[in-house]
CSV table of N, CA and C in Angstrom, one decimal:
chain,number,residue,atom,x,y,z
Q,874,UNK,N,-46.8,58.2,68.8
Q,874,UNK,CA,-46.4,59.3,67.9
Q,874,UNK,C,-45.3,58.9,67.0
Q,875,UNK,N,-45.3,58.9,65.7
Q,875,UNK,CA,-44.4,58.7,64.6
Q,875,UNK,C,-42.9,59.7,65.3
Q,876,UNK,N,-42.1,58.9,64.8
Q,876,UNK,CA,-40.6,59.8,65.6
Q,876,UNK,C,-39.6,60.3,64.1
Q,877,UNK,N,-39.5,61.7,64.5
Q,877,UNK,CA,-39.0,61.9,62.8
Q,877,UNK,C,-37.7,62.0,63.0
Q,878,UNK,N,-36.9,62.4,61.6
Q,878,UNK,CA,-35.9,62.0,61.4
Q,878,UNK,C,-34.7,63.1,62.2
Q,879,UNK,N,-34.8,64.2,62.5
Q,879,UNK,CA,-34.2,65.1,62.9
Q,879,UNK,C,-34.6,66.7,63.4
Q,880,UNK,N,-34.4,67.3,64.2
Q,880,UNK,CA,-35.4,68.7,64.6
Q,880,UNK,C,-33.9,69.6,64.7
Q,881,UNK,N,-34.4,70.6,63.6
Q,881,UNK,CA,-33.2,71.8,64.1
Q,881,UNK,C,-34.1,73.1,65.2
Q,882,UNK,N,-33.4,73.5,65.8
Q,882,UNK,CA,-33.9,74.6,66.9
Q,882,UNK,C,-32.5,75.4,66.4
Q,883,UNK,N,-33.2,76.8,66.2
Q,883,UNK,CA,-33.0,77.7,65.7
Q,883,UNK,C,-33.2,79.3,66.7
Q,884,UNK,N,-32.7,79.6,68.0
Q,884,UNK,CA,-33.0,80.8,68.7
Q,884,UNK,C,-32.4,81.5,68.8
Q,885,UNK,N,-31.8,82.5,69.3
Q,885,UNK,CA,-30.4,83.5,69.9
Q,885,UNK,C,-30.6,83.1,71.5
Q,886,UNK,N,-31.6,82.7,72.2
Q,886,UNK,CA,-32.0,82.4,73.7
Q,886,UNK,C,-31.9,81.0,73.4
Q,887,UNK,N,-30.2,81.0,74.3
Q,887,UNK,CA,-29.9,79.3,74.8
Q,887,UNK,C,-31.1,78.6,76.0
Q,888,UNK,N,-31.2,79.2,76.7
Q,888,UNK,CA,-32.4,78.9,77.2
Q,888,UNK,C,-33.2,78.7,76.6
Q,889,UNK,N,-34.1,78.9,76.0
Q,889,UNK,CA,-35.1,78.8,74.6
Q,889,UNK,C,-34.6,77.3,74.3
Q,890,UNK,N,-33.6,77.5,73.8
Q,890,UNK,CA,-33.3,76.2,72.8
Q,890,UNK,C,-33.1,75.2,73.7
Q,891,UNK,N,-32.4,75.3,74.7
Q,891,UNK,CA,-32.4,74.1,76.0
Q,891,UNK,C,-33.6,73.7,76.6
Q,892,UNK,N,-34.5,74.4,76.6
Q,892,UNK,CA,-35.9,73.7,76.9
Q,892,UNK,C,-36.7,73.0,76.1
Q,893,UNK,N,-36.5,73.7,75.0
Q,893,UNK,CA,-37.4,73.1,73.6
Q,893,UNK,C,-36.6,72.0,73.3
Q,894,UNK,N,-35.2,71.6,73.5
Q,894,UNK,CA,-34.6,70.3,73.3
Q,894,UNK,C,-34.8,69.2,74.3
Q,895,UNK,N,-35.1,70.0,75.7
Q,895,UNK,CA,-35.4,69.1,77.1
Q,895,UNK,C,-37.3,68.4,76.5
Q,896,UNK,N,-37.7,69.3,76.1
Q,896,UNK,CA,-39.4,68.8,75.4
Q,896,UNK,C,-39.5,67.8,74.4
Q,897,UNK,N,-38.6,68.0,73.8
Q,897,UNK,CA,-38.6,67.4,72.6
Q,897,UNK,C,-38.0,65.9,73.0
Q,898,UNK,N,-37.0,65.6,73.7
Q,898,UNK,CA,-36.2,64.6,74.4
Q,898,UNK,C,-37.3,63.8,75.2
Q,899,UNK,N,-38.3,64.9,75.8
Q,899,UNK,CA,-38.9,64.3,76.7
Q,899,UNK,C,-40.4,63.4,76.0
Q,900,UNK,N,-40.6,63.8,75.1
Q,900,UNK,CA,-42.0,63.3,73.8
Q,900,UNK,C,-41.4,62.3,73.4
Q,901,UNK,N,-39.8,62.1,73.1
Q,901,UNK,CA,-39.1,61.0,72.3
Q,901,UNK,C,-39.8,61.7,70.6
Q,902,UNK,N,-39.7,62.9,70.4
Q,902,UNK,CA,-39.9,62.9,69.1
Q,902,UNK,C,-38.8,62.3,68.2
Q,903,UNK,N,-37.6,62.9,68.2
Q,903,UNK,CA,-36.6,62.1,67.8
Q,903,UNK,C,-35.0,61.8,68.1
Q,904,UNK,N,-33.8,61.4,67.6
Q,904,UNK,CA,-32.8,61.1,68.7
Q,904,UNK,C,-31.8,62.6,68.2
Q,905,UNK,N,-32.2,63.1,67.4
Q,905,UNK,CA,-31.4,64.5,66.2
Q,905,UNK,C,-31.8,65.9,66.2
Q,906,UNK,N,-31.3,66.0,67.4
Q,906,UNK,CA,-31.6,67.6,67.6
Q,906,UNK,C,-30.2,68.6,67.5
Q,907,UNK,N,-30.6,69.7,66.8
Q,907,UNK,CA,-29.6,70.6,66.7
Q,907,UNK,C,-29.9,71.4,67.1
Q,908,UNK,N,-28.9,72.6,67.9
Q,908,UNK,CA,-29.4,73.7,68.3
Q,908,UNK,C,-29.1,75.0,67.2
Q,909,UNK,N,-29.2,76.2,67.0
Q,909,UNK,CA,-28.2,77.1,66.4
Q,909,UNK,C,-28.6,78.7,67.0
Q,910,UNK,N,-27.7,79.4,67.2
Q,910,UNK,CA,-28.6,80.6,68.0
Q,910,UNK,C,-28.6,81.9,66.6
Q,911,UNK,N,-28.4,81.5,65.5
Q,911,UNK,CA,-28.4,82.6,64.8
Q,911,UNK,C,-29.0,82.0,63.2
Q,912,UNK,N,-29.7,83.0,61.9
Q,912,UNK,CA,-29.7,81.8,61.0
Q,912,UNK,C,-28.8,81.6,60.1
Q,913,UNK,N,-27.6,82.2,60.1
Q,913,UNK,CA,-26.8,81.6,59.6
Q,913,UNK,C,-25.6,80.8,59.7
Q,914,UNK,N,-26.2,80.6,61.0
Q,914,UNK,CA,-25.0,79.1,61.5
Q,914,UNK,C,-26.1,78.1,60.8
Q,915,UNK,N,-27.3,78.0,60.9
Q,915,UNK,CA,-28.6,77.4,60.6
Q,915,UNK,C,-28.4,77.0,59.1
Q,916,UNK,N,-28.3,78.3,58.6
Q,916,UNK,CA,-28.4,77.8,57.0
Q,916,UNK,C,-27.1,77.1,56.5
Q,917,UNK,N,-25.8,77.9,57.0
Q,917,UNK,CA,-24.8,76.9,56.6
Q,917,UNK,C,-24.6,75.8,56.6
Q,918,UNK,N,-25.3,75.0,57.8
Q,918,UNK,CA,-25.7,74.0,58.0
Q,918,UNK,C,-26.8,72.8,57.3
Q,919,UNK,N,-27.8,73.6,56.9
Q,919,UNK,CA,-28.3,73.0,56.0
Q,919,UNK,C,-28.3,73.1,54.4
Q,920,UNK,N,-27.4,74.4,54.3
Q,920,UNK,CA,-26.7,74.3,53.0
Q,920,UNK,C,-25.7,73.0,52.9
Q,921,UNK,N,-24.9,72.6,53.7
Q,921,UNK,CA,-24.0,71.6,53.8
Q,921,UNK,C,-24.7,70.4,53.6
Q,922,UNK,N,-26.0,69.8,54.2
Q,922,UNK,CA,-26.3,68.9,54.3
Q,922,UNK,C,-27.2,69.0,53.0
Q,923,UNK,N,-27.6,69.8,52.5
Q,923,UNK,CA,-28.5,69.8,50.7
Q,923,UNK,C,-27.5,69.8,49.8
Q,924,UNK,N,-26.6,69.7,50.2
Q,924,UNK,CA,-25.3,69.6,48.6
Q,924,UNK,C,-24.5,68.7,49.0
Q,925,UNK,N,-24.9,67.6,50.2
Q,925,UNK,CA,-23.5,66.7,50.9
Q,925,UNK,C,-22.5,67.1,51.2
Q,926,UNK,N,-22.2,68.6,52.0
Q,926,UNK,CA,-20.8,68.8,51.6
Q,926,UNK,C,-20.1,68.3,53.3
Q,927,UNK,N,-20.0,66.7,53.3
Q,927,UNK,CA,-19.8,66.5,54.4
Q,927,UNK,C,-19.5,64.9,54.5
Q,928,UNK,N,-18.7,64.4,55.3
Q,928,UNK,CA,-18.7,62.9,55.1
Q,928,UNK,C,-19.7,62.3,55.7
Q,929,UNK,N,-19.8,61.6,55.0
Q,929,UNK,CA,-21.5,60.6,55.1
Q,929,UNK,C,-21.1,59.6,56.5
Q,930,UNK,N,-19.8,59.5,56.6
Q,930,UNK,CA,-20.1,59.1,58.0
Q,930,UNK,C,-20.2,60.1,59.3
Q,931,UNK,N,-20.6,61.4,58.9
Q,931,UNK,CA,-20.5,62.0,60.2
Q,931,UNK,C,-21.6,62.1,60.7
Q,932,UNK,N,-21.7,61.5,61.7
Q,932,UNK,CA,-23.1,61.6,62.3
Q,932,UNK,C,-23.9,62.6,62.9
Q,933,UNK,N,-23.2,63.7,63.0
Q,933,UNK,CA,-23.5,64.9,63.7
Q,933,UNK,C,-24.2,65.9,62.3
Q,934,UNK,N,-23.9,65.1,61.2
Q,934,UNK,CA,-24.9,65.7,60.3
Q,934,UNK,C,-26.2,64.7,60.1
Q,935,UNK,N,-27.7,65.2,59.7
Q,935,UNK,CA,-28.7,64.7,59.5
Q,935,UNK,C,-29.9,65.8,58.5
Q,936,UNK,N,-30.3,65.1,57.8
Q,936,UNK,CA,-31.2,66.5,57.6
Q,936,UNK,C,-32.5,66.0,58.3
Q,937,UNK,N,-32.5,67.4,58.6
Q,937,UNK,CA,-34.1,67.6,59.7
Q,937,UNK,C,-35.4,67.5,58.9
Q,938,UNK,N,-36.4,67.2,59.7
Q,938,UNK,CA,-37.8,66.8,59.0
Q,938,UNK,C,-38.5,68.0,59.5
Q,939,UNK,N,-37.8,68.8,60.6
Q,939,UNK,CA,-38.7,69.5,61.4
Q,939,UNK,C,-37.6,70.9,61.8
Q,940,UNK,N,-38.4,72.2,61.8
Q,940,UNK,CA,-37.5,73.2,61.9
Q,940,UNK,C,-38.5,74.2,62.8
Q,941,UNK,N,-37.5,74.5,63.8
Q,941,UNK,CA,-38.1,75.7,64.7
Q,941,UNK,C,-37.8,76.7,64.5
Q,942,UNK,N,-37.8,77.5,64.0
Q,942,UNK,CA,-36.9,79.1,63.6
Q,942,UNK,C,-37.3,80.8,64.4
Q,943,UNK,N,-36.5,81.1,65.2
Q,943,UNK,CA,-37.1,82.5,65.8
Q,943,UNK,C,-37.1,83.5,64.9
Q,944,UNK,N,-37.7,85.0,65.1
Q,944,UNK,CA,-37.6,85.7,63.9
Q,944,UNK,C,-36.7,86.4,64.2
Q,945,UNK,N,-36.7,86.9,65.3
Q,945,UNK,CA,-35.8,88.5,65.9
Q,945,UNK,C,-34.5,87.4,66.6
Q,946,UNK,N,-33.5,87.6,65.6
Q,946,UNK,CA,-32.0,87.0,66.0
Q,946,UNK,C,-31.1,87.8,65.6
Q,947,UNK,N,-29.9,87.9,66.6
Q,947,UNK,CA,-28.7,88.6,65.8
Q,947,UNK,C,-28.1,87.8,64.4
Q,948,UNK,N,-26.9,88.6,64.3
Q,948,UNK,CA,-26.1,88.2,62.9
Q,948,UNK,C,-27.1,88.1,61.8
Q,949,UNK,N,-28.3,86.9,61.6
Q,949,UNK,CA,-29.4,86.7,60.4
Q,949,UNK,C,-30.2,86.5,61.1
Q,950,UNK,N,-31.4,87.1,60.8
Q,950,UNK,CA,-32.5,87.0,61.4
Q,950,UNK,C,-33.4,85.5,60.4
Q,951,UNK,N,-35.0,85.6,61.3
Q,951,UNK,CA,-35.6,84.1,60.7
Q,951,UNK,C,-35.7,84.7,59.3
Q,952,UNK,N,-36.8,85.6,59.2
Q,952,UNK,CA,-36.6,86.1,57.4
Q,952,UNK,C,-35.8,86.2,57.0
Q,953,UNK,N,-34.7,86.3,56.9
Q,953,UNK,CA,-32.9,86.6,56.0
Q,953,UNK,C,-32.5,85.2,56.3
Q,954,UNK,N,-33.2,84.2,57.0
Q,954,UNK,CA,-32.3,82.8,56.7
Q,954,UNK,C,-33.8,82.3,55.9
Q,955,UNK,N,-34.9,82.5,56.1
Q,955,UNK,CA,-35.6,81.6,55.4
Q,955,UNK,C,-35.7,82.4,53.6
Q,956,UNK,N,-35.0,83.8,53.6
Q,956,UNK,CA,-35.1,83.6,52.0
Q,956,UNK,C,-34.0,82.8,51.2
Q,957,UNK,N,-33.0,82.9,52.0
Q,957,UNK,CA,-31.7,82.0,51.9
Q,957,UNK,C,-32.1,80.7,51.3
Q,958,UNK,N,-32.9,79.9,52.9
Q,958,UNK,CA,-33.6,78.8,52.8
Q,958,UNK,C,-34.3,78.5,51.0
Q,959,UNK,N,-35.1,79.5,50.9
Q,959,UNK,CA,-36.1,79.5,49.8
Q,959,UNK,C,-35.2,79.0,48.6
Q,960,UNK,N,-34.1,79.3,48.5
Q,960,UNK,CA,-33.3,78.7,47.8
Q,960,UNK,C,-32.7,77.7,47.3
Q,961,UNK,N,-32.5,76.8,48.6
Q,961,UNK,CA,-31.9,75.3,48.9
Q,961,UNK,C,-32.6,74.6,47.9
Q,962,UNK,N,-32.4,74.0,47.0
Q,962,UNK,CA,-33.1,72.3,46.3
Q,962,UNK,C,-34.1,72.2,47.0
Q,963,UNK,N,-35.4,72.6,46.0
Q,963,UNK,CA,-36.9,72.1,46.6
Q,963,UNK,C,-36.7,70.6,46.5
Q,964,UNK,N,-36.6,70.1,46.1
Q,964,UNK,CA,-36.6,67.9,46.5
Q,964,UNK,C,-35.6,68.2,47.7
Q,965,UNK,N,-34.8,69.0,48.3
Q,965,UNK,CA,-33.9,69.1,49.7
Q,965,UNK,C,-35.7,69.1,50.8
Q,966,UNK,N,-35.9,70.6,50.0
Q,966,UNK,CA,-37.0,70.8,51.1
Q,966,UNK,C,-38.1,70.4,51.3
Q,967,UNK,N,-38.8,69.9,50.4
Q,967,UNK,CA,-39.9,69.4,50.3
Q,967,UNK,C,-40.2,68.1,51.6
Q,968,UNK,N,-39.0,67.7,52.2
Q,968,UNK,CA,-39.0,66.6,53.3
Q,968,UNK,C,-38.9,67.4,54.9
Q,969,UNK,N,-39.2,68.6,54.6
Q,969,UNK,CA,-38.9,69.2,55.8
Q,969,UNK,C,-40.0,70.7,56.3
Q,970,UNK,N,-40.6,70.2,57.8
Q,970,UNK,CA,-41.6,71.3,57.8
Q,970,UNK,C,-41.0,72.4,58.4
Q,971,UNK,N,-41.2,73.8,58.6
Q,971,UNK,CA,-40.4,74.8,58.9
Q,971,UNK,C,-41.4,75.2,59.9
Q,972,UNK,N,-41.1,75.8,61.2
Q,972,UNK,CA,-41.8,76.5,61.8
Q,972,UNK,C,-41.5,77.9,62.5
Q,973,UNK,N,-42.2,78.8,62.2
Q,973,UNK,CA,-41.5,80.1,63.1
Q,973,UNK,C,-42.1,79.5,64.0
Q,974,UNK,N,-41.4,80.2,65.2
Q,974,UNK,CA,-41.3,80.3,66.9
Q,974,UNK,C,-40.8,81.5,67.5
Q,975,UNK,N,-42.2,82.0,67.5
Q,975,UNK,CA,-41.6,83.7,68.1
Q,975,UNK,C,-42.8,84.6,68.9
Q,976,UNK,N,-42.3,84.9,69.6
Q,976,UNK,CA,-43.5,85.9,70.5
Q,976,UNK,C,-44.1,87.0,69.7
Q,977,UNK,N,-43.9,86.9,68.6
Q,977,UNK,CA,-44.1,88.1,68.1
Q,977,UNK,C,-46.1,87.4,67.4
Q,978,UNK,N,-47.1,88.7,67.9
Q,978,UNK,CA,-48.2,88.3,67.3
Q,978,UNK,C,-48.6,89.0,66.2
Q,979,UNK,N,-47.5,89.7,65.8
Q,979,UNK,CA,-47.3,91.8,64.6
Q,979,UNK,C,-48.2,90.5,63.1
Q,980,UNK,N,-49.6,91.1,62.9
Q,980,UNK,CA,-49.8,90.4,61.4
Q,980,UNK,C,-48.8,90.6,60.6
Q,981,UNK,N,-47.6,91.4,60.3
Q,981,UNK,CA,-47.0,91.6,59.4
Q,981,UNK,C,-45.9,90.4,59.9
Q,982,UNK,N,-45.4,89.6,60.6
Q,982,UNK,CA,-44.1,88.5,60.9
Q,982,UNK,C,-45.6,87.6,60.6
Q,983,UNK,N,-46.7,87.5,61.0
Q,983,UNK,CA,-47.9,85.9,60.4
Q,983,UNK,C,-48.0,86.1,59.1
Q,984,UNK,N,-48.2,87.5,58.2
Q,984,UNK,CA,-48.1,87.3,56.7
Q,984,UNK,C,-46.9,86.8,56.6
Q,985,UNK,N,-45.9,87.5,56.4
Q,985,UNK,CA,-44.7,86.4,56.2
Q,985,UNK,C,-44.4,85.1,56.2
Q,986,UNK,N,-44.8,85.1,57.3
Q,986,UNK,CA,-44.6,83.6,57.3
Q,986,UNK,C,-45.5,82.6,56.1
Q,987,UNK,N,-46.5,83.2,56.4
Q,987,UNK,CA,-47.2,82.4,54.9
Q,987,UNK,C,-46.9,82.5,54.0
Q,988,UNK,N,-45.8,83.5,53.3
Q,988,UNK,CA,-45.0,83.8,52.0
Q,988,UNK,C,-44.2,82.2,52.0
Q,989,UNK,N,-43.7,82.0,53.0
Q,989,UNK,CA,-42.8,81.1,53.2
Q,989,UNK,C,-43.3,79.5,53.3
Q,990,UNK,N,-44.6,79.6,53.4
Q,990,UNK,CA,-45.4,78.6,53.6
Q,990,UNK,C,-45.1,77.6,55.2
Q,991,UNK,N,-44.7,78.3,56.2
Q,991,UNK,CA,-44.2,78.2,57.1
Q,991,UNK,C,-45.3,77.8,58.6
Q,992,UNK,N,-45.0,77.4,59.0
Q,992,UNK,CA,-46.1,77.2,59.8
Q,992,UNK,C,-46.0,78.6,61.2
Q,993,UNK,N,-46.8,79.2,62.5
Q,993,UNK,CA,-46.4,80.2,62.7
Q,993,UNK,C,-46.8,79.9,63.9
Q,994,UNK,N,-45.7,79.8,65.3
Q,994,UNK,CA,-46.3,79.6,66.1
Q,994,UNK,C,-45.9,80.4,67.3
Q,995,UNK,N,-46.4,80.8,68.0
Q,995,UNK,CA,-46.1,81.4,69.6
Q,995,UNK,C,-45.4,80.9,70.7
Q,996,UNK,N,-44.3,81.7,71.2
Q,996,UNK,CA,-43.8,80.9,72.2
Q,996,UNK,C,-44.3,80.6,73.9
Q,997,UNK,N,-44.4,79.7,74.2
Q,997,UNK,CA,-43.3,78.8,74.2
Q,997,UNK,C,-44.1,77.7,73.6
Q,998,UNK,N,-43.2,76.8,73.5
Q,998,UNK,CA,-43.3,75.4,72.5
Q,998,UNK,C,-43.9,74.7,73.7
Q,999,UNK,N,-44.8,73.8,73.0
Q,999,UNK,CA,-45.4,72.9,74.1
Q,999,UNK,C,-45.5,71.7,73.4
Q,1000,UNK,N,-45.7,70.5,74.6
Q,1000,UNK,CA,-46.0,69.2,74.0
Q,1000,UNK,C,-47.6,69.3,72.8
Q,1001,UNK,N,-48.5,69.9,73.2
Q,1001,UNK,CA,-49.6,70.3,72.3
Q,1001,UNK,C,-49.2,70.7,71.2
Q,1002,UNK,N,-48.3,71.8,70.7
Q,1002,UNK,CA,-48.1,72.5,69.9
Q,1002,UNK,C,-47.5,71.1,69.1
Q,1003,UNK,N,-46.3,70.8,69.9
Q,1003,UNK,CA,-45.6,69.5,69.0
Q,1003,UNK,C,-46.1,68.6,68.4
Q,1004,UNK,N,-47.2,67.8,69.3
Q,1004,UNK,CA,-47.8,66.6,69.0
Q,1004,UNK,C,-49.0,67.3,67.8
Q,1005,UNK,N,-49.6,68.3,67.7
Q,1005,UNK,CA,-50.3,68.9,66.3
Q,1005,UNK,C,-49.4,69.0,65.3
Q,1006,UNK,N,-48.2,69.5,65.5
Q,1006,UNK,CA,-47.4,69.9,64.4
Q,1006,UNK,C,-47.7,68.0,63.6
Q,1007,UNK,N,-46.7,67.6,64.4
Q,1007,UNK,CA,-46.6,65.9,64.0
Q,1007,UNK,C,-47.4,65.6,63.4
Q,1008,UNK,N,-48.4,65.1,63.6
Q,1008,UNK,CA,-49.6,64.8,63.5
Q,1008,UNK,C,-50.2,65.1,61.9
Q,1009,UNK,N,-50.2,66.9,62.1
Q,1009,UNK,CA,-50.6,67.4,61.1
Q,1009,UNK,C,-49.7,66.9,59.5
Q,1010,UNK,N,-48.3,67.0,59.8
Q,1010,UNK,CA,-47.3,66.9,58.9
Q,1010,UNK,C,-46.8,65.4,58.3
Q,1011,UNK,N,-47.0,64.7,59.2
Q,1011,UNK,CA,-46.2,63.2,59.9
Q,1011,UNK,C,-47.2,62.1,60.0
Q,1012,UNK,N,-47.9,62.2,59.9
Q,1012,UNK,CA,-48.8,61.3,60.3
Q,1012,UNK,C,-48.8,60.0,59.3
Q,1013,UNK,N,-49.3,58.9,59.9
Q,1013,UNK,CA,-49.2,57.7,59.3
Q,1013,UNK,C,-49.6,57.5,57.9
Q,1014,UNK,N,-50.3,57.9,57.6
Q,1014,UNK,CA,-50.9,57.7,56.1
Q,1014,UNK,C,-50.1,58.6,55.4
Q,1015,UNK,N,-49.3,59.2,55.8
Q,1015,UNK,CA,-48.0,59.9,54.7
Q,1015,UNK,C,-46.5,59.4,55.0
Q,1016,UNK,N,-46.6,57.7,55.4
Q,1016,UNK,CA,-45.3,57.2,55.4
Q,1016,UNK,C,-45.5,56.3,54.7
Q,1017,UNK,N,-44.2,56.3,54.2
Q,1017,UNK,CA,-43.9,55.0,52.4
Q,1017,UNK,C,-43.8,54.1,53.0
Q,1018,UNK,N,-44.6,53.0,52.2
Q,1018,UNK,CA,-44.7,51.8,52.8
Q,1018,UNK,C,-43.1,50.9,52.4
């Protein structure tokens, strides 16, 4: 499996994000994981890293190829960070797939998400779910030679 460049996880349940990071560690998807439990620790974050606002040596910055995002979070929820998101420098985003991650099955949070063009998936996160996402997104014939 292709190993991408960075995965942000995105929950308000540290648990949540500590397993999906223990899965993710465990596939070797890749060595750049972030956690954040709210979205706008999330977006600040990737606001920083779409305008550089950060020294290029810091390693603890990366931009992600891959985004988990929950919907129902305190402070900003996934909708209120992803219109935010909608924002960011499309050439920022266009390198990065976004995925809700939420128990929620309400058609009204899966239309949304396709506003967003978002991919929409059910919890919990599994090696299946991951290795499709990849796959689908990542796959070999969409890497520059």
């Amino acid at each position: 499996m292709k190993k991408i460049s960075g995965v942000l996880l995105i929950d308000d349940d540290d648990t949540t994000n500590f397993l999906n990071q223990r899965l993710l560690e465990r596939m070797q998807v890749t060595d750049n994981i972030r956690t954040f439990v709210n979205g706008k620790q999330a977006f600040d974050y990737l606001y920083n890293v779409s305008n550089k606002n950060y020294e290029h040596t810091d390693a603890n910055y990366f931009q992600p190829e891959l985004i988990f995002l929950d919907i129902s979070m305190p402070v900003m929820d996934g909708f209120e960070m992803l219109d935010l998101y909608e924002r960011l420098n499309p050439d920022f985003r266009k390198n990065i797939v976004l995925a809700v991650l939420t128990t929620s099955t309400h058609p009204q949070d899966t239309d949304a998400a396709q506003k967003y063009s978002a991919e929409y998936l059910t919890k919990p996160l599994t090696a299946e779910k991951v290795t499709n996402l990849i796959n689908k997104h990542f796959s070999a014939a969409d890497q520059k030679a």
